[in-house]
Coordinates of C-alpha atoms in Angstrom, one line a residue:
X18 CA -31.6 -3.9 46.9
X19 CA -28.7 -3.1 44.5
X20 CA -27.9 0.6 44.4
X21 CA -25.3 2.4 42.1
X22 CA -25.0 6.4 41.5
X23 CA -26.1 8.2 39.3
X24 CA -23.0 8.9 36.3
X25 CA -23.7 12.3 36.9
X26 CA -23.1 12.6 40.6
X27 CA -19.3 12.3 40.6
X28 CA -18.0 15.1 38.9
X29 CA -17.6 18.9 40.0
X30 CA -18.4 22.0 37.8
X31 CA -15.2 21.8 36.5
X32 CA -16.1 19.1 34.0
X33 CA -15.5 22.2 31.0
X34 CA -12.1 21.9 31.7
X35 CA -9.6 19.6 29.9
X36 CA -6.8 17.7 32.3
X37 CA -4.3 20.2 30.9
X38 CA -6.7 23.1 31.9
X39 CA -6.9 21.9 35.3
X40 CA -3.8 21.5 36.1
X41 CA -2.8 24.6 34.9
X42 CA -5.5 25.5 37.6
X43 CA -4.1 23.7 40.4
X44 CA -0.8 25.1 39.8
X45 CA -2.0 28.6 40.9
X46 CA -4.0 27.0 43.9
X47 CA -2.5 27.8 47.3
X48 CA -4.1 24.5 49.3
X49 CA -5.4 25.6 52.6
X50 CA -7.9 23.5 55.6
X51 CA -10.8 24.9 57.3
X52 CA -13.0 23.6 59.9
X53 CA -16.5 23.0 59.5
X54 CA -18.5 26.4 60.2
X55 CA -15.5 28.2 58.8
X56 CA -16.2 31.5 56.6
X57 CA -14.6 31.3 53.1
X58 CA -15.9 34.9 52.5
X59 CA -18.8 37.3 53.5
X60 CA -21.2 38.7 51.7
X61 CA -19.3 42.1 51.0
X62 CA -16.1 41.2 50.7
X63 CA -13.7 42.1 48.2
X64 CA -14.2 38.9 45.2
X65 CA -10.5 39.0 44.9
X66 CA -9.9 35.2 44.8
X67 CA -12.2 31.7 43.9
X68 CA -12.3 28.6 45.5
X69 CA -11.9 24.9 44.5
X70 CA -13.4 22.5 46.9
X71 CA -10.3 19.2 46.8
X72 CA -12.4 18.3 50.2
X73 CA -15.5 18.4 52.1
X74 CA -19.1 20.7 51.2
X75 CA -19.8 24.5 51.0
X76 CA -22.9 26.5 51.3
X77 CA -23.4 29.6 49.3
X78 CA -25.8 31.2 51.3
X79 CA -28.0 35.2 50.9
X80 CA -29.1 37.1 53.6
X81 CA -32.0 38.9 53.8
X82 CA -32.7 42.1 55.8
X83 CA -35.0 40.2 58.2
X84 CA -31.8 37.9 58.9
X85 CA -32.9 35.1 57.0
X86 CA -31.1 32.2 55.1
X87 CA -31.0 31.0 51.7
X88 CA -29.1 28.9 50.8
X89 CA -28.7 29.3 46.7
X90 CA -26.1 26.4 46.2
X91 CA -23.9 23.4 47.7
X92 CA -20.7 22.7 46.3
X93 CA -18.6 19.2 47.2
X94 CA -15.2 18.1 45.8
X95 CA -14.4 19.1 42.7
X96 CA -16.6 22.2 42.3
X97 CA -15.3 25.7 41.9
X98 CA -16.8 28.9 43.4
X99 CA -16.3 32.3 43.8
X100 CA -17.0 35.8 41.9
X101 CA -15.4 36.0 38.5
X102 CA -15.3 39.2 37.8
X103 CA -12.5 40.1 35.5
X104 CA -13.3 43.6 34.6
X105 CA -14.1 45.4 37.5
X106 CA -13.0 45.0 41.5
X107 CA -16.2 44.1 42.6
X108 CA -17.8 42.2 46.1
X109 CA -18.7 39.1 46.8
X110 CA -22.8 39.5 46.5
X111 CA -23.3 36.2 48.6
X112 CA -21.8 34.4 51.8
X113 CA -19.6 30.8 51.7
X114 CA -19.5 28.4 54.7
X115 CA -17.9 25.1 55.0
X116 CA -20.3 22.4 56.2
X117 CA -17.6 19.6 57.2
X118 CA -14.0 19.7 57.7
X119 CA -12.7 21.3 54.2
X120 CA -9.5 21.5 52.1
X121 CA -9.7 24.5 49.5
X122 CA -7.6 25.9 46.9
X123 CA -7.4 29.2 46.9
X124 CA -6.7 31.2 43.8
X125 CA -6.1 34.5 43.3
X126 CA -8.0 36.3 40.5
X127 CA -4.6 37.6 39.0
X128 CA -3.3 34.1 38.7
X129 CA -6.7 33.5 36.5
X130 CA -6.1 36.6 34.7
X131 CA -2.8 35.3 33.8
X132 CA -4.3 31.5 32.7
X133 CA -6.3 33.5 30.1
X134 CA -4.0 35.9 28.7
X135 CA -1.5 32.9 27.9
X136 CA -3.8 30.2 27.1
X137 CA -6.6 30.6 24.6
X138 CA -8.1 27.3 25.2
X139 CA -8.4 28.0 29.3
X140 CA -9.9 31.3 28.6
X141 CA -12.8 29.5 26.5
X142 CA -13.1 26.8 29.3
X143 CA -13.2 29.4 31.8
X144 CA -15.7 31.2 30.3
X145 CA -18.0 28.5 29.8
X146 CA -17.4 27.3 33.1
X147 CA -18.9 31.0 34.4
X148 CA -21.8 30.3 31.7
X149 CA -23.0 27.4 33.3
X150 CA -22.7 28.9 36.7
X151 CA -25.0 31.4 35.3
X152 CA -27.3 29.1 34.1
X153 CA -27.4 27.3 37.0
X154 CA -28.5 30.5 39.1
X155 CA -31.3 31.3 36.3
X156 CA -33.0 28.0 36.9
X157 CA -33.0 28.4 40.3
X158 CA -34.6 31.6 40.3
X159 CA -36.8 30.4 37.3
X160 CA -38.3 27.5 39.6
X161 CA -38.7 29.6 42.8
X162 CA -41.1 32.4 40.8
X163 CA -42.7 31.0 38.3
X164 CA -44.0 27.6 40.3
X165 CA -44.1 28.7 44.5
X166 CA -42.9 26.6 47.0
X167 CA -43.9 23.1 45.5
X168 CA -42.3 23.6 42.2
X169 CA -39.0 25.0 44.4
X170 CA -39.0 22.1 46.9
X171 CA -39.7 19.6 43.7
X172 CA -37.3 21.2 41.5
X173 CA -34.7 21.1 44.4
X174 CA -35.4 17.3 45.1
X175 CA -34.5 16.5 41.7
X176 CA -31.5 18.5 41.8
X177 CA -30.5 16.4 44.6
X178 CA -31.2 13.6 43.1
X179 CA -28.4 14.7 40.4
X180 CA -26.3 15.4 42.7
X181 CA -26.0 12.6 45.5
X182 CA -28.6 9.8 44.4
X183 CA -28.6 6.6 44.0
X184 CA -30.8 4.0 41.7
X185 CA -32.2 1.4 43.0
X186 CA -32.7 -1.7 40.8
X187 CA -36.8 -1.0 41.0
X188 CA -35.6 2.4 39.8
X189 CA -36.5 4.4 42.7
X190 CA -33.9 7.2 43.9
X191 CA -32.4 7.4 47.4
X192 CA -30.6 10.5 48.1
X193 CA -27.4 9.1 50.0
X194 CA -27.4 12.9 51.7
X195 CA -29.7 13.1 55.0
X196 CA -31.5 16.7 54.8
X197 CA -33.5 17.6 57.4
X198 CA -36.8 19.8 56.4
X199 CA -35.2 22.6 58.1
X200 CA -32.4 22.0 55.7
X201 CA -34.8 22.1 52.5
X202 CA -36.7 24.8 54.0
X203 CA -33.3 27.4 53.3
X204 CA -32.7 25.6 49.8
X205 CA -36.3 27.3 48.8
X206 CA -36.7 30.3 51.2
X207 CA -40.0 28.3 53.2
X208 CA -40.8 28.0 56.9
X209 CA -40.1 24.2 58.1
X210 CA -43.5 23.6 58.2
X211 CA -44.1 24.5 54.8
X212 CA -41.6 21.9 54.1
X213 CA -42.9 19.2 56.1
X214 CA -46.3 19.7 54.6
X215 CA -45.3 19.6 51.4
X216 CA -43.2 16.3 51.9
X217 CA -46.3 14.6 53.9
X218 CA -48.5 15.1 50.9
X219 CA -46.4 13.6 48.4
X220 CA -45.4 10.8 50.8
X221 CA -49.4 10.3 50.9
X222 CA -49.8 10.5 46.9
X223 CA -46.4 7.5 46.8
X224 CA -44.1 10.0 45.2
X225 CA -41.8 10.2 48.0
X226 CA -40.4 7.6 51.0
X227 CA -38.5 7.8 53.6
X228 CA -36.1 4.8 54.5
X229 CA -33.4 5.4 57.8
X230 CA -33.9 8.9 57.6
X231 CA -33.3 9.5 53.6
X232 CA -35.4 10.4 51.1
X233 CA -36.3 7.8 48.5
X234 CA -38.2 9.2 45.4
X235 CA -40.3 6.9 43.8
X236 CA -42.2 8.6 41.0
X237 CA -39.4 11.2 39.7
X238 CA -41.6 12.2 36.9
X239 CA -44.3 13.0 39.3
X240 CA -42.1 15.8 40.5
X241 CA -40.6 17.1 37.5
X242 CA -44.7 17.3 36.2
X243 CA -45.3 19.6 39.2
X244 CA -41.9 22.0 38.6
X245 CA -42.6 22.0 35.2
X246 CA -39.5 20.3 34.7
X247 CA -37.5 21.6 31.1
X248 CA -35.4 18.8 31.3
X249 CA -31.9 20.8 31.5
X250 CA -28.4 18.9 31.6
X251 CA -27.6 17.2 34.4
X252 CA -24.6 19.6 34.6
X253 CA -27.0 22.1 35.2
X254 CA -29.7 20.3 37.3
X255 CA -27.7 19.8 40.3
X256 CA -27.5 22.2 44.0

């Protein structure tokens, strides 16, 4: 069957900016590599600069006290991370690992400082940009309370749909990343076999399918019906 992606899957969080805007961005970027497994920052550490992925995929991850993962986001190429506080020196409140082989731009906070004093119109991208970020986390936490596990796992399937999906021409959704259950289990803060539980069900009920070890959803409104899905943007819908 045919495939294409989704419109919405190619762009980063950086979408608020104009061209002008981002290069003015890029200008301040010092571009540096880092293996996959590498530590952008830990959870703790002074939030002194952000972090534009030009290669590769990041993990945002929170640890608990027990020494467990969650994983509250994934950033690819063209998405741009960090702690943006301007008023105060603060620390980071979360943990950021490369998952592949990464090129990063690093930026120092002062260098955004600067941006905004001198341009008016990056200041009010900027801003926006940390409004959606916001958002973003709000939903996610939204999801995970209000609806348990199943509205987590279904809310996070549709994010990845957003994200890395791709339509078939019968309109079903395969998502191009392979996630193991472990892998959804940290997205949602649930055991593996939660997960897999879960995803046998709706395998059972023909919302989901699995097809060389991706997941293909074939009744998307199924599983925004059981996340009680408020049909955000797509800029905000994503991991």
């Amino acid at each position: 069957m045919t495939q294409m992606r989704l419109k919405h899957a190619d762009h980063g969080n950086t979408h608020c900016l104009t061209e002008v805007n981002k290069s003015r961005l890029e200008a301040a970027m010092n571009l540096r590599s880092f293996p996959a497994g590498a530590a952008l920052f830990w959870e703790g550490d002074r939030a002194e600069q952000l972090f534009y992925v030009m290669q590769g995929r990041i993990k945002l991850t929170k640890s608990t006290d027990e020494g467990k993962e969650l994983v509250l986001y994934m950033y690819q190429a063209g998405d741009l991370l960090g702690h943006a506080d301007l008023t105060a020196h603060s620390r980071h409140s979360f943990s950021a690992e490369t998952l592949e082989n990464s090129i990063i731009g690093v930026i120092d906070i002062s260098s955004v400082e600067t941006l905004i004093t001198q341009h008016g119109d990056f200041a009010l991208q900027f801003m926006t940009w940390m409004g959606a970020e916001h958002r973003i986390t709000q939903t996610k936490l939204r999801d995970l309370m209000l609806y348990g596990k199943t509205g987590a796992l279904s809310s996070t399937l549709i994010r990845l749909a957003n994200t890395c999906g791709e339509v078939q021409d019968n309109g079903w959704i395969t998502i191009s990343r392979t996630m193991t259950h472990s892998d959804l289990a940290s997205l949602i803060g649930a055991t593996r076999e939660s997960v897999n539980r879960m995803l046998r069900d709706w395998k059972r009920q023909d919302i989901l399918d699995m097809n060389h070890g991706h997941l293909v959803i074939k009744e998307l409104s199924r599983l925004q019906q059981i996340c009680h899905c408020e049909q955000c943007p797509m800029d905000i819908c994503r991991l």
